[in-house]
mmCIF file of C-alpha atoms and ligand atoms in Angstrom:
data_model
loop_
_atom_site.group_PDB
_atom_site.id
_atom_site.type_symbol
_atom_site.label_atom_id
_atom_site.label_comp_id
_atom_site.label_asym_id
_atom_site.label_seq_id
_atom_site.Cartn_x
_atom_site.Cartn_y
_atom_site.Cartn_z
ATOM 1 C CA UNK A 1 0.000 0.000 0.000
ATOM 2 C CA UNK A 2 1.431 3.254 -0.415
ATOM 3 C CA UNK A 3 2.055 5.374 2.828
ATOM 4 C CA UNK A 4 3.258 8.902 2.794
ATOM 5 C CA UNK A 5 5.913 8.338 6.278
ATOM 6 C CA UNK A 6 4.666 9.418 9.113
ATOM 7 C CA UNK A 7 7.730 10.651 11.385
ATOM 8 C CA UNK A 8 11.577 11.729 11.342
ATOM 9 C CA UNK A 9 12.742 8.713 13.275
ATOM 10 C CA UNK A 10 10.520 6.983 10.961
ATOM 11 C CA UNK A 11 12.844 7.758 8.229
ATOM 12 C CA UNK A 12 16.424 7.373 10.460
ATOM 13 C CA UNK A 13 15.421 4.198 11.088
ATOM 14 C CA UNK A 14 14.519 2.729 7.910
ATOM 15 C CA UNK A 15 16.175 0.201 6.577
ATOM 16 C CA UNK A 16 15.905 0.579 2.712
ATOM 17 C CA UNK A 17 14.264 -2.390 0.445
ATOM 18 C CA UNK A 18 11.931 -0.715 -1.955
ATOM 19 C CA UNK A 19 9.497 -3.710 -3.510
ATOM 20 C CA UNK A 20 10.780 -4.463 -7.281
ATOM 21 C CA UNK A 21 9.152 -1.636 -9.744
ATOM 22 C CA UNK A 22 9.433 0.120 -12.795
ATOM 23 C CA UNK A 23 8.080 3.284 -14.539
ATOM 24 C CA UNK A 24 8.600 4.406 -17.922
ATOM 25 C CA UNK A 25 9.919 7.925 -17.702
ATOM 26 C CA UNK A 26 9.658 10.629 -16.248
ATOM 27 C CA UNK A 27 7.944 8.454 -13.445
ATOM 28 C CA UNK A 28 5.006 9.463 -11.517
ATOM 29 C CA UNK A 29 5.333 9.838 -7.792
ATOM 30 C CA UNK A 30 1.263 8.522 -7.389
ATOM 31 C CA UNK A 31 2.920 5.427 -9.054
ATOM 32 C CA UNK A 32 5.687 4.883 -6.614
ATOM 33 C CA UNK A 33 5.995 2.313 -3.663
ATOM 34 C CA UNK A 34 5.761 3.307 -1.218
ATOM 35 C CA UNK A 35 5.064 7.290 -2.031
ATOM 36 C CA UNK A 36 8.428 9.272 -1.025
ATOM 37 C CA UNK A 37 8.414 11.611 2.116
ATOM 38 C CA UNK A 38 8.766 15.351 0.801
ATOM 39 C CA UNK A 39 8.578 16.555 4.099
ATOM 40 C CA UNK A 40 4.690 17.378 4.011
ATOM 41 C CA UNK A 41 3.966 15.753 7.181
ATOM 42 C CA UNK A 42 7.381 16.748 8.990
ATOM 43 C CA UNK A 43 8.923 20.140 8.178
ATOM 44 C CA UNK A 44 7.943 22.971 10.269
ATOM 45 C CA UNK A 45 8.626 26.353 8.666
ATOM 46 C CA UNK A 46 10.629 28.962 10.771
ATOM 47 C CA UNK A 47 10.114 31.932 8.158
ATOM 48 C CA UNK A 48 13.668 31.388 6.761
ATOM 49 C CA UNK A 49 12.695 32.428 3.447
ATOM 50 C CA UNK A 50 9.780 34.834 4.238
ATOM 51 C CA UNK A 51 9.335 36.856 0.981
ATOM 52 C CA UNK A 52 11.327 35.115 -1.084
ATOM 53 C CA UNK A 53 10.684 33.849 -4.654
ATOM 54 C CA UNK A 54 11.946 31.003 -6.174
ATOM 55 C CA UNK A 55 12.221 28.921 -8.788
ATOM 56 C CA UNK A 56 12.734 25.448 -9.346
ATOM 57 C CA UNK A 57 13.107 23.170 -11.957
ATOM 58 C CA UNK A 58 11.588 19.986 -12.144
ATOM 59 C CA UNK A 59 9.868 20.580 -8.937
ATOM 60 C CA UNK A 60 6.937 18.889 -9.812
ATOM 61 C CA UNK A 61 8.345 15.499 -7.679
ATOM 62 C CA UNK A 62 11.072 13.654 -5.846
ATOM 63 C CA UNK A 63 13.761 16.354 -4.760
ATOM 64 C CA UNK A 64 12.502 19.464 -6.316
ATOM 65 C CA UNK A 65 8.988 18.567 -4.797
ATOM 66 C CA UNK A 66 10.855 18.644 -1.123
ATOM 67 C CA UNK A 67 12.040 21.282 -2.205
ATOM 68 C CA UNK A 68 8.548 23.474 -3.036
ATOM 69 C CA UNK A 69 6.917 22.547 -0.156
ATOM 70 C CA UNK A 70 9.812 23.509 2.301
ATOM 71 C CA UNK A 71 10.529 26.933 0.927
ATOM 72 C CA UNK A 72 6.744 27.655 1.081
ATOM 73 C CA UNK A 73 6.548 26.279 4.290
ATOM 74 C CA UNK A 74 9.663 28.908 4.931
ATOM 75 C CA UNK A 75 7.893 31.974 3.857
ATOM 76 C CA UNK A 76 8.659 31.870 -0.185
ATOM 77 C CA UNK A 77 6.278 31.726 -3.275
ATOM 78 C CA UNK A 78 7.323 29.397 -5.765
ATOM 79 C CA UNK A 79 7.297 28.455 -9.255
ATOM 80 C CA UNK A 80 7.887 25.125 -10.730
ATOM 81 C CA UNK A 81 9.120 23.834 -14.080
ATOM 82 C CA UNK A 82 8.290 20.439 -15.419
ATOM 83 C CA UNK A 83 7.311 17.842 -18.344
ATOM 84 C CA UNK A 84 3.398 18.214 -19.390
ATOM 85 C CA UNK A 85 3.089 14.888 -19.169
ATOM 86 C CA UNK A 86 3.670 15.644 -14.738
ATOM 87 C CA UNK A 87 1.025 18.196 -14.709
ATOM 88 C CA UNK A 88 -0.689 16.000 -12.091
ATOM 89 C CA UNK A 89 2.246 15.530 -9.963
ATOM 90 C CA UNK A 90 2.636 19.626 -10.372
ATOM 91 C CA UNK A 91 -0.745 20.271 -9.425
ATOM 92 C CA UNK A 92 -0.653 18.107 -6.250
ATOM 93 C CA UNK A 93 2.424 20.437 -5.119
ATOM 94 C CA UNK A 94 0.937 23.588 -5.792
ATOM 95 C CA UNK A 95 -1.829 22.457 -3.978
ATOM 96 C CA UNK A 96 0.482 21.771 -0.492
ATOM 97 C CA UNK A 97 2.340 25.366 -1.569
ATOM 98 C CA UNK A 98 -1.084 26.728 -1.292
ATOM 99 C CA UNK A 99 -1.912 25.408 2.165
ATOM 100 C CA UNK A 100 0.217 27.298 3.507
ATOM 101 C CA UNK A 101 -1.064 30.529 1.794
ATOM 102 C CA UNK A 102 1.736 31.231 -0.542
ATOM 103 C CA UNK A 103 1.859 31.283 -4.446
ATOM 104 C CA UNK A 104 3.003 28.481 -6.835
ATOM 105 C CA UNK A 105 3.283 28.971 -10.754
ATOM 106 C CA UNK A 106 2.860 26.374 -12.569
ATOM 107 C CA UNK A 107 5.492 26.444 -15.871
ATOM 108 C CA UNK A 108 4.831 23.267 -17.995
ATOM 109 C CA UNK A 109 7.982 22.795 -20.956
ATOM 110 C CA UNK A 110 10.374 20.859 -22.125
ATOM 111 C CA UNK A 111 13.397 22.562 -20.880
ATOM 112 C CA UNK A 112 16.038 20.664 -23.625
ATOM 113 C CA UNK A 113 14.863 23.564 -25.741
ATOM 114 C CA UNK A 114 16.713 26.658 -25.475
ATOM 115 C CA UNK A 115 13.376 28.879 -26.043
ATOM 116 C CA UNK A 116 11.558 27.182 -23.362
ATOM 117 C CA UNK A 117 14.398 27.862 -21.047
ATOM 118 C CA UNK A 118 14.158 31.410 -21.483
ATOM 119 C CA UNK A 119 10.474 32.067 -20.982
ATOM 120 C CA UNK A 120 10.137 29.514 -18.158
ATOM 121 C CA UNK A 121 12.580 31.926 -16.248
ATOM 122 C CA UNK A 122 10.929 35.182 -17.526
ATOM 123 C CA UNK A 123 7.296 34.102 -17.208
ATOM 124 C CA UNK A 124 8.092 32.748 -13.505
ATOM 125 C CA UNK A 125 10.039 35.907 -12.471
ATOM 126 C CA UNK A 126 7.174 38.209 -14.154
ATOM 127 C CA UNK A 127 4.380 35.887 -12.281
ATOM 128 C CA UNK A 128 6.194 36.027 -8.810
ATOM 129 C CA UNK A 129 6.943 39.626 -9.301
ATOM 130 C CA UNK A 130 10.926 39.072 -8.840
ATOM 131 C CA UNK A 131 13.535 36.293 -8.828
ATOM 132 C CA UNK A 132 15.843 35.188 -5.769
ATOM 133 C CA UNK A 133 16.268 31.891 -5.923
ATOM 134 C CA UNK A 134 16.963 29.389 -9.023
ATOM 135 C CA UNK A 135 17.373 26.124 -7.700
ATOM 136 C CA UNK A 136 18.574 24.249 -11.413
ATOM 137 C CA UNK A 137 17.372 20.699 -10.216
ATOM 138 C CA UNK A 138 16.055 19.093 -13.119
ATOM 139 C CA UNK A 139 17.482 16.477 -14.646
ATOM 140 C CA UNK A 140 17.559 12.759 -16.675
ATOM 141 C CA UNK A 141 19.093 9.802 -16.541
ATOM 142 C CA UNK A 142 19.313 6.096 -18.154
ATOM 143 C CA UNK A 143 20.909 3.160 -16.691
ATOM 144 C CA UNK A 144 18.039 0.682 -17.573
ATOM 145 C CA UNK A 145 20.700 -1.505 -19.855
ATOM 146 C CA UNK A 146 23.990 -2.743 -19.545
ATOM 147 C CA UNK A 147 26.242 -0.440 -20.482
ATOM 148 C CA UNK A 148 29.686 0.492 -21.707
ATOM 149 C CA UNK A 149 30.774 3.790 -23.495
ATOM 150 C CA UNK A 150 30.007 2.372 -26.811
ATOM 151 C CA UNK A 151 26.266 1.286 -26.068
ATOM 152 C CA UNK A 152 26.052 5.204 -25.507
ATOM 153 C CA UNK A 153 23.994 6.644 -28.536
ATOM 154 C CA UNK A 154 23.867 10.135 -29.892
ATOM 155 C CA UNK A 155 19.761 10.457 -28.688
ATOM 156 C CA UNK A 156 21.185 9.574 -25.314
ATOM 157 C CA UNK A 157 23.645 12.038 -24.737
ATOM 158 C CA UNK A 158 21.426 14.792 -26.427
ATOM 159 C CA UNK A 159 18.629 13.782 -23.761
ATOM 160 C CA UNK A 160 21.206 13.718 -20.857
ATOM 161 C CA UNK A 161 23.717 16.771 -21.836
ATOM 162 C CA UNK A 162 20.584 19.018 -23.080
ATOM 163 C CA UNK A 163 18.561 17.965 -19.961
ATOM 164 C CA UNK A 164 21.206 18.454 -17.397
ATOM 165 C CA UNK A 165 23.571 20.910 -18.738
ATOM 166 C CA UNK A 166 22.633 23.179 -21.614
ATOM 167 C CA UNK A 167 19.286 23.916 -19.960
ATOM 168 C CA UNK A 168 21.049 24.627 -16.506
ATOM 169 C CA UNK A 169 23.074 26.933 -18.853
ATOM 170 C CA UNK A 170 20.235 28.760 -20.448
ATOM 171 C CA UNK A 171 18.049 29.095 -17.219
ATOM 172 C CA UNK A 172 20.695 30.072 -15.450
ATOM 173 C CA UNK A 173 21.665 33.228 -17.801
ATOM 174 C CA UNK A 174 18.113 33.889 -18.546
ATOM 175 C CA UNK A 175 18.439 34.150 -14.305
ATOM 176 C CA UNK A 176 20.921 36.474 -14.080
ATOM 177 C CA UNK A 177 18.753 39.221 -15.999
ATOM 178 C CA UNK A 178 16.333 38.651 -12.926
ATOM 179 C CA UNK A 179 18.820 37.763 -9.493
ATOM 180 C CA UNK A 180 20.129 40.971 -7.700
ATOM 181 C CA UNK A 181 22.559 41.184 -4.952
ATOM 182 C CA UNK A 182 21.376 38.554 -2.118
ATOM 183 C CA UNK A 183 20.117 36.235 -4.736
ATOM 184 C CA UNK A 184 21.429 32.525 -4.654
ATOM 185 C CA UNK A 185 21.441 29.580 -7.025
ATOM 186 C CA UNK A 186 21.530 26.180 -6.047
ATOM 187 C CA UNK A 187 22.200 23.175 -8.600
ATOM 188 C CA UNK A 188 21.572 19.560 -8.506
ATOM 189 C CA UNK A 189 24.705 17.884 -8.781
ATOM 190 C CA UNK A 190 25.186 13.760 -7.497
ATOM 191 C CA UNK A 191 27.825 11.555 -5.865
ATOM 192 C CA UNK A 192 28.259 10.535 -9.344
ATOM 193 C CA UNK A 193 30.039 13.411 -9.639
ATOM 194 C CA UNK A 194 32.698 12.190 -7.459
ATOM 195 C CA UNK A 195 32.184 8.222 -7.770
ATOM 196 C CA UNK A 196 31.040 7.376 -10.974
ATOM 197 C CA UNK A 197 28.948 4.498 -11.797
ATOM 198 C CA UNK A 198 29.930 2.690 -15.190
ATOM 199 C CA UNK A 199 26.161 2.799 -16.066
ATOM 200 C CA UNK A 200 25.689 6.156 -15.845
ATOM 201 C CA UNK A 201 28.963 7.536 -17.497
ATOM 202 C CA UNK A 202 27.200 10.446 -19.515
ATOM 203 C CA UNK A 203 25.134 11.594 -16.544
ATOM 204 C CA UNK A 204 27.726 11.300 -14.289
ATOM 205 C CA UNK A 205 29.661 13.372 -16.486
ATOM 206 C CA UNK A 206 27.142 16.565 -16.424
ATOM 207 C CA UNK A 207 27.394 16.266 -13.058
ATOM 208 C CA UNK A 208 31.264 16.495 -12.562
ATOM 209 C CA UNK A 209 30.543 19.349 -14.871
ATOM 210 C CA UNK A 210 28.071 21.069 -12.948
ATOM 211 C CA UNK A 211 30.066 20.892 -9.934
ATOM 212 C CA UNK A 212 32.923 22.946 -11.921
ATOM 213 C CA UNK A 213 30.096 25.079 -13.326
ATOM 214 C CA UNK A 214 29.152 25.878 -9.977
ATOM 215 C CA UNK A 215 32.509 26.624 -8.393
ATOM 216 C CA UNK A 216 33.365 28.543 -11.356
ATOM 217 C CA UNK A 217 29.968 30.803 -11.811
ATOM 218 C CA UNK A 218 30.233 31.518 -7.758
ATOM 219 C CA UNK A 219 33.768 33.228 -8.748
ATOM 220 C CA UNK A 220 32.069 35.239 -11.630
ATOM 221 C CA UNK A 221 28.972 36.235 -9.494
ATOM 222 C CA UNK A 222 30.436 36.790 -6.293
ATOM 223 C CA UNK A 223 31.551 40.670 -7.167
ATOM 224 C CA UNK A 224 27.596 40.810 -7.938
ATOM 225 C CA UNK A 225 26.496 39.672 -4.650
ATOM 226 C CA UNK A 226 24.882 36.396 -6.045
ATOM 227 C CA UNK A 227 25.859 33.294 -4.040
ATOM 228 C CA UNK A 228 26.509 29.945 -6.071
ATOM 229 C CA UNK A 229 26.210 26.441 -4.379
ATOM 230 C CA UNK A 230 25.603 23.024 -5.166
ATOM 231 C CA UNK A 231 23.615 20.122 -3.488
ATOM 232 C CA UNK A 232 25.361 16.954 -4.457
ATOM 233 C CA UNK A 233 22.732 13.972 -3.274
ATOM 234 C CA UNK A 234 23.471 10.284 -2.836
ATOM 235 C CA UNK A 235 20.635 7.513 -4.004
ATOM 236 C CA UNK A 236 16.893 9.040 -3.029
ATOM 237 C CA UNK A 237 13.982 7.729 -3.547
ATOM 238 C CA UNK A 238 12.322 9.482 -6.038
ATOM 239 C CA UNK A 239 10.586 8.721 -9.359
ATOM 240 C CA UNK A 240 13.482 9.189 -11.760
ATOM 241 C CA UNK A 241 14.772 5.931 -10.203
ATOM 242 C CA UNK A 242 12.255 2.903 -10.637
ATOM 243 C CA UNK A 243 11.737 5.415 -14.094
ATOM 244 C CA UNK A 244 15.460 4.918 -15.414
ATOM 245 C CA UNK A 245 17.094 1.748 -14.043
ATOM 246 C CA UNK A 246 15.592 -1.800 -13.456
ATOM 247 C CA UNK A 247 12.819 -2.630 -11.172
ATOM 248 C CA UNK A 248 14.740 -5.465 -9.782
ATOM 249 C CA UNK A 249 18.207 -2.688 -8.675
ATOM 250 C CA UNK A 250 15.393 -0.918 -6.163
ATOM 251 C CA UNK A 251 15.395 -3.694 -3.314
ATOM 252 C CA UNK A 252 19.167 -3.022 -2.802
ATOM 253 C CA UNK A 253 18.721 1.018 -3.918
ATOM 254 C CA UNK A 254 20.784 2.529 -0.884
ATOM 255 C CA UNK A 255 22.262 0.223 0.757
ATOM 256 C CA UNK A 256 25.710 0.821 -0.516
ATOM 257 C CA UNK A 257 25.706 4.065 1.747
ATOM 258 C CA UNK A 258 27.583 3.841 5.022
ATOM 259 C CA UNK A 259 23.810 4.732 6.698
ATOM 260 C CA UNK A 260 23.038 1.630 4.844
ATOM 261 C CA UNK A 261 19.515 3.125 3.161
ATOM 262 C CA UNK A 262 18.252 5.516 0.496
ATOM 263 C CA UNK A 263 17.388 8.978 1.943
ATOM 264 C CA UNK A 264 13.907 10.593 1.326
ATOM 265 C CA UNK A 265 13.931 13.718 -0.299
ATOM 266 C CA UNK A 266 12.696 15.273 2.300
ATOM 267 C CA UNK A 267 15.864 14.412 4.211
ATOM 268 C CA UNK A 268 17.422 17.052 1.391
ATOM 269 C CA UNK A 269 15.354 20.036 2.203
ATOM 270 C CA UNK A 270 17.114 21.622 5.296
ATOM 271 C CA UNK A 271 20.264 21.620 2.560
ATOM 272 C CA UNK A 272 18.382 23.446 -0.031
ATOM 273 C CA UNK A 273 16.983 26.201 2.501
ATOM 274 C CA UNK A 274 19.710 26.653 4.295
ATOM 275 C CA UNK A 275 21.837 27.726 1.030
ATOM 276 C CA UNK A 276 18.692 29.732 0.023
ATOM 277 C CA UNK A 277 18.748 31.558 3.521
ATOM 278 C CA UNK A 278 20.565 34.937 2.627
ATOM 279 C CA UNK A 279 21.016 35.099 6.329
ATOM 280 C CA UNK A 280 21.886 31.713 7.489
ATOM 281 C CA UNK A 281 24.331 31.237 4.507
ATOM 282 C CA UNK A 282 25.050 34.687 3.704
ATOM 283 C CA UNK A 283 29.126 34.173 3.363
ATOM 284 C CA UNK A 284 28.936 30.189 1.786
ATOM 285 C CA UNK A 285 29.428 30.454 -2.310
ATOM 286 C CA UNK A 286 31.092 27.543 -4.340
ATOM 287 C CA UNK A 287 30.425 24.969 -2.275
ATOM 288 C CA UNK A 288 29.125 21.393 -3.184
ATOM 289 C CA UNK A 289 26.920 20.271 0.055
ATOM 290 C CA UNK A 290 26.628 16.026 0.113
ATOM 291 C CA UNK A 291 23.637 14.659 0.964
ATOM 292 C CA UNK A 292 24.669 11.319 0.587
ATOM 293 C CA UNK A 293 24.102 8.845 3.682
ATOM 294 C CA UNK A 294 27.970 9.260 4.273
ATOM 295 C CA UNK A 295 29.828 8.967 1.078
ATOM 296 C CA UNK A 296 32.332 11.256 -0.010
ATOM 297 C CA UNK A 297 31.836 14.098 -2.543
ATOM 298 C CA UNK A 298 35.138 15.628 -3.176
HETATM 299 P P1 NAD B 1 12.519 13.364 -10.301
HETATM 300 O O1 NAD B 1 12.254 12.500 -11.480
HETATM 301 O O2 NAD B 1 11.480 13.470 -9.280
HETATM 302 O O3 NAD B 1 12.874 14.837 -10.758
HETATM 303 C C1 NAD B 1 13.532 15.141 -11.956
HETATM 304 C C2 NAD B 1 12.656 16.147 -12.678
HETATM 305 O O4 NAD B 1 13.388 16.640 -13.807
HETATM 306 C C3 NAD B 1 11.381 15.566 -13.245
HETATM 307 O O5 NAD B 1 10.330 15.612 -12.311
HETATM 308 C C4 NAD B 1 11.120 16.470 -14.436
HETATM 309 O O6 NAD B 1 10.161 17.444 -14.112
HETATM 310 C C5 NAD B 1 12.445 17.165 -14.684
HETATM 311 N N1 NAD B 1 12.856 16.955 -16.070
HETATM 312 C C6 NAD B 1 13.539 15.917 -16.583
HETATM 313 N N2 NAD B 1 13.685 16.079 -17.918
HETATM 314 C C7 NAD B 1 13.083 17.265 -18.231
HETATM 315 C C8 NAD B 1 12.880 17.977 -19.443
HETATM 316 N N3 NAD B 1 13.381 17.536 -20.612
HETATM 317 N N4 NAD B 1 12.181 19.140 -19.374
HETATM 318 C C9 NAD B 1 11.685 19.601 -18.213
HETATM 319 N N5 NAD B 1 11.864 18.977 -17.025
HETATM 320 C C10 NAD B 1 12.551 17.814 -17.054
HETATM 321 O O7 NAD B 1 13.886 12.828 -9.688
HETATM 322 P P2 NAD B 1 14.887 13.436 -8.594
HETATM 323 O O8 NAD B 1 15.715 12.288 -8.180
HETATM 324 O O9 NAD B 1 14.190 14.265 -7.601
HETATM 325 O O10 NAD B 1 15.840 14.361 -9.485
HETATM 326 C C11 NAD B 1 16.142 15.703 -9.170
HETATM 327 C C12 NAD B 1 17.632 15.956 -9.363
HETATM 328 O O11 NAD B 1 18.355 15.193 -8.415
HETATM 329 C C13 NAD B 1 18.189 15.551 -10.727
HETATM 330 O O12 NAD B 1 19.068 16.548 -11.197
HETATM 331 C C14 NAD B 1 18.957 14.283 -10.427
HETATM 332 O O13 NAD B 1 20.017 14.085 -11.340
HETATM 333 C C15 NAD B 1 19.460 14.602 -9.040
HETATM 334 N N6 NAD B 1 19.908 13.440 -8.262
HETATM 335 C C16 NAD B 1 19.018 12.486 -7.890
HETATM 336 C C17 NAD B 1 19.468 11.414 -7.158
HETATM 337 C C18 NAD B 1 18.543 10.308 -6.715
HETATM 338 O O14 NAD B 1 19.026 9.288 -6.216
HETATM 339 N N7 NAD B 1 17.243 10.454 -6.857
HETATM 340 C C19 NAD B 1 20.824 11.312 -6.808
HETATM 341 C C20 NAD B 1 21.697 12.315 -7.206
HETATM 342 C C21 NAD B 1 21.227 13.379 -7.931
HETATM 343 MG MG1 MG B 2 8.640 14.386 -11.965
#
């Protein structure tokens, strides 16, 4: 049956061993068992990010989701990017964003298109009346086959590199006509970054790359007052994974981790607001941040 968790030690405790599934891409969370933990029964809001706006991309589910619904708990109106074929998953977030009284815009697109891009970032900061945050957390991945270098095909690295890296690219200038002094972006790097799985050796590399990306952009933007950090997560259980790898790989999914289990992505969210918080991280820029049940990152 699926159960949305019902407590913090809940989640410490758990010991990993998701039932055998599969989804075909981009994975519905309704779909998922059991339903990941985005924090809508656990996260109290402190007003960290009263006032705020933010946007993030592909925050229809999984991470991003955790995401939306902790920042709006924290005081900031959102906007969300994703696929049209998620509008359901979308809808069911903006519906938690509103329970708590703030705004969520709703910015259906397929962000490998460089058009897109730019009008999901205009149309979100014209519709929240500003930009602060960009939190660049959409991305794609395929590990459903064996596979070596040379099973790699041209449609998979234009699905990958466009998904994870030229559209970070794009968003992230179209940004920076919106993000003033204070502003912050966060991106959605991976312990692949750092410890590559042979499976995943395209999307691992965006994610080395978006690691230098961010390191390097937080140099550029830094005389501008604009903060640039990563969040680098280990395996969580979201949709993208029983949607790109084999329903028989999510019994084991975590357990490789020195905490021995998958995190929920709600076990992400204090990262994400706490490098949003121009307070409470008002002097950290360039840094990667693991959330990775205790593997390393650099
Ligand atoms: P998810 O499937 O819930 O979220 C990914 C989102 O990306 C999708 O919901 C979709 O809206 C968006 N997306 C993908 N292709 C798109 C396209 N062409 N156009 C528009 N939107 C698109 O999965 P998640 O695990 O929450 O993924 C969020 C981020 O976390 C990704 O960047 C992923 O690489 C990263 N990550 C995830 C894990 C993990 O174990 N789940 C580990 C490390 C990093
Ligand atoms: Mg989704």
């Amino acid at each position: 049956m699926n159960t949305i968790n019902d407590s913090a030690e809940d989640l410490a405790t758990r010991g990993g061993g998701f039932p055998a599934q599969e989804q075909q891409p981009p994975g519905h969370t309704t779909d998922m068992t059991p339903i990941p933990d985005h924090g809508e029964k656990t996260w109290i809001g402190r007003g960290r990010l009263e006032g705020l706006r933010a946007l993030i991309t592909g925050g229809d589910s999984g991470i991003g989701r955790a995401v939306a619904i902790t920042f709006a708990r924290e005081g900031a109106d959102v906007a969300i990017s994703y696929l049209p074929e998620e509008q359901s998953d979308a809808e069911d977030v903006a519906a938690w964003v509103e329970r708590e009284r703030r705004t969520c815009i709703l910015l259906p697109g397929d962000i490998r298109d460089e058009q897109t891009c730019r009008n999901t970032v205009d149309v979100a900061a014209r519709q929240l009346g500003g930009l602060d945050v960009l939190v660049n957390n959409a991305g794609h991945q395929w590990a459903r086959r064996e596979r070596g270098l040379e099973d790699v095909t041209t449609e998979d690295m234009d699905q990958v590199f466009k998904t994870n890296l030229y559209a970070l690219i794009w968003i992230t200038q179209q940004a920076l006509k919106h993000l003033d002094k204070g502003a912050s972006i966060i991106n959605v790097s991976s312990i692949q970054a750092r410890e590559p799985s042979a499976a995943l050796i395209d999307y691992a590399a965006t994610k080395a790359a978006i690691n230098n990306f961010t390191v390097n952009l937080a140099e550029e933007l830094g005389p501008r007052g604009i903060r640039v950090n990563a969040v680098a997560p280990g395996p969580i259980w979201t949709p993208l994974q029983p949607a790109t790898k084999n329903g028989e790989d999510m019994p084991s999914f975590g357990e490789n981790t020195p905490l021995g289990r998958a995190g929920q992505p709600s076990e992400l969210a204090g990262a994400f607001v706490f490098l949003a918080s121009p307070l409470e991280a008002s002097y950290v820029s360039g840094a990667v941040l693991g959330v990775t049940g205790g593997r390393p990152v650099f």
